[in-house]
Coordinates of C-alpha atoms in Angstrom, one line a residue:
M115 CA -8.5 -9.6 -2.5
A116 CA -9.9 -10.0 1.0
F117 CA -9.3 -12.8 3.5
W118 CA -11.7 -14.6 5.8
L119 CA -12.2 -17.4 8.3
I120 CA -15.1 -19.7 7.9
K121 CA -16.1 -22.3 10.5
S122 CA -17.7 -25.7 10.1
E123 CA -18.3 -28.5 12.6
P124 CA -16.5 -31.4 11.1
A125 CA -19.4 -33.8 12.0
S126 CA -21.6 -31.6 9.8
F127 CA -19.2 -30.7 7.0
S128 CA -15.5 -31.4 7.1
W129 CA -12.4 -30.3 5.2
E130 CA -12.3 -33.8 3.8
E131 CA -15.8 -33.4 2.3
Q132 CA -14.8 -29.9 1.0
V133 CA -11.8 -31.5 -0.8
K134 CA -13.9 -34.4 -2.2
N135 CA -16.7 -32.0 -3.4
D136 CA -14.2 -29.4 -4.7
V137 CA -16.7 -26.6 -5.0
E138 CA -19.4 -26.3 -2.4
P139 CA -21.9 -23.7 -1.4
W140 CA -21.3 -22.3 2.1
T141 CA -24.9 -22.5 3.4
G142 CA -26.6 -22.3 6.7
V143 CA -25.3 -19.0 8.1
R144 CA -28.0 -17.4 10.2
N145 CA -26.1 -14.6 12.0
Y146 CA -26.5 -11.1 10.6
Q147 CA -22.9 -10.1 11.0
A148 CA -21.7 -13.4 9.4
R149 CA -24.2 -12.8 6.6
N150 CA -22.8 -9.3 6.0
N151 CA -19.4 -10.9 5.8
L152 CA -20.6 -13.4 3.2
N153 CA -22.1 -10.5 1.2
A154 CA -18.7 -8.7 1.3
M155 CA -16.9 -11.7 -0.2
K156 CA -15.8 -11.5 -3.8
C157 CA -14.6 -14.1 -6.3
G158 CA -10.9 -14.7 -5.7
D159 CA -11.0 -14.0 -1.9
R160 CA -9.5 -16.7 0.3
A161 CA -10.8 -18.1 3.5
L162 CA -9.2 -20.2 6.2
F163 CA -11.2 -23.3 6.8
Y164 CA -11.7 -23.8 10.5
H165 CA -13.0 -27.0 12.2
S166 CA -15.0 -25.8 15.1
V167 CA -16.5 -27.5 18.2
T168 CA -14.5 -30.8 18.5
E169 CA -11.2 -29.9 16.8
K170 CA -11.0 -26.1 17.0
R171 CA -8.2 -25.7 14.4
I172 CA -7.5 -24.3 11.0
V173 CA -7.1 -27.1 8.5
G174 CA -7.0 -25.6 5.0
V175 CA -7.8 -22.7 2.6
V176 CA -10.7 -22.2 0.2
E177 CA -11.2 -19.7 -2.6
V178 CA -14.5 -17.9 -3.1
V179 CA -15.6 -18.8 -6.7
R180 CA -19.1 -17.4 -6.6
A181 CA -20.1 -14.2 -4.8
A182 CA -23.2 -14.1 -2.5
F183 CA -26.5 -15.5 -3.7
P184 CA -29.7 -16.5 -1.9
D185 CA -29.0 -19.5 0.4
P186 CA -31.1 -22.4 -0.9
T187 CA -31.4 -23.8 2.6
A188 CA -33.2 -20.7 3.9
D189 CA -36.8 -19.6 3.5
D190 CA -35.8 -15.9 3.5
P191 CA -33.9 -14.6 0.5
R192 CA -32.0 -12.2 2.7
W193 CA -29.8 -15.1 3.9
V194 CA -27.0 -15.8 1.5
C195 CA -24.2 -18.2 0.7
V196 CA -21.1 -18.2 -1.4
D197 CA -19.5 -21.0 -3.4
V198 CA -16.0 -22.0 -2.2
K199 CA -13.4 -24.3 -3.8
A200 CA -10.8 -26.2 -1.9
D201 CA -7.4 -24.5 -2.3
G202 CA -5.1 -26.6 -0.3
A203 CA -4.6 -28.1 3.2
F204 CA -2.5 -27.1 6.1
L205 CA 0.3 -29.7 6.6
N206 CA 0.4 -28.4 10.1
P207 CA -3.2 -27.5 11.3
I208 CA -3.2 -24.6 13.8
S209 CA -5.2 -25.0 16.9
L210 CA -7.2 -22.4 18.7
A211 CA -5.0 -22.8 21.7
E212 CA -1.9 -22.0 19.5
I213 CA -3.7 -18.9 18.1
K214 CA -4.6 -17.7 21.6
A215 CA -1.0 -18.1 22.8
D216 CA 0.5 -16.2 19.8
P217 CA 1.0 -12.5 20.5
A218 CA 1.0 -11.9 16.7
L219 CA -2.6 -13.0 16.5
E220 CA -4.0 -11.3 19.6
N221 CA -6.3 -8.9 17.6
M222 CA -7.7 -11.7 15.4
A223 CA -11.5 -11.5 14.9
L224 CA -11.6 -15.2 15.8
L225 CA -10.6 -14.3 19.3
R226 CA -12.6 -11.1 19.7
Q227 CA -15.8 -12.5 18.3
S228 CA -15.4 -16.2 18.9
R229 CA -19.0 -17.2 18.1
L230 CA -18.9 -15.6 14.6
S231 CA -19.0 -18.3 11.9
V232 CA -17.7 -16.1 9.1
A233 CA -15.1 -13.5 10.1
P234 CA -12.6 -11.2 8.4
V235 CA -8.9 -12.0 8.6
T236 CA -6.2 -9.4 7.8
E237 CA -3.7 -10.0 5.0
E238 CA -0.9 -10.1 7.6
E239 CA -2.8 -12.7 9.7
F240 CA -3.6 -14.8 6.6
A241 CA 0.1 -14.7 5.4
Y242 CA 1.3 -15.6 8.9
L243 CA -1.1 -18.4 9.5
T244 CA -0.6 -20.0 6.0
R245 CA 3.2 -19.9 6.5
R246 CA 2.9 -21.4 10.0
G247 CA 0.3 -24.0 8.9
Q248 CA 2.5 -24.9 5.9
W249 CA -0.3 -24.4 3.4
E250 CA 0.0 -26.7 0.5
K251 CA -1.7 -24.6 -2.2
A252 CA -3.7 -26.6 -4.7
Q253 CA -2.2 -26.8 -8.2

């Protein structure tokens, strides 16, 4: 199992919409490195769901339930998406400011490549953040 962080602007697609829709294709990625990360995702991988732009905080966890396939919102089949399923909210969302201030997270890809919309997360970072955020795993 691998771990990731995926970003979405809440005005475009929010955690609440993810929960309501349950399974949703993660479309619209148009960065080559982020696309390569989507291609690397496997069923069963987990991703931190990050509200970007206005909130800048991790709000929940999703599970990858379908590996990369051509993004239906793209004209070029080289762009891909994955299907993700809501896997529980953070009772205590973790802000970007908190992440930046935490020495345990200083090497996180989110901080090193802040513009990347799909980034890897280490197993240790994932475990630490889900504990800190009080992840309420879906039943």
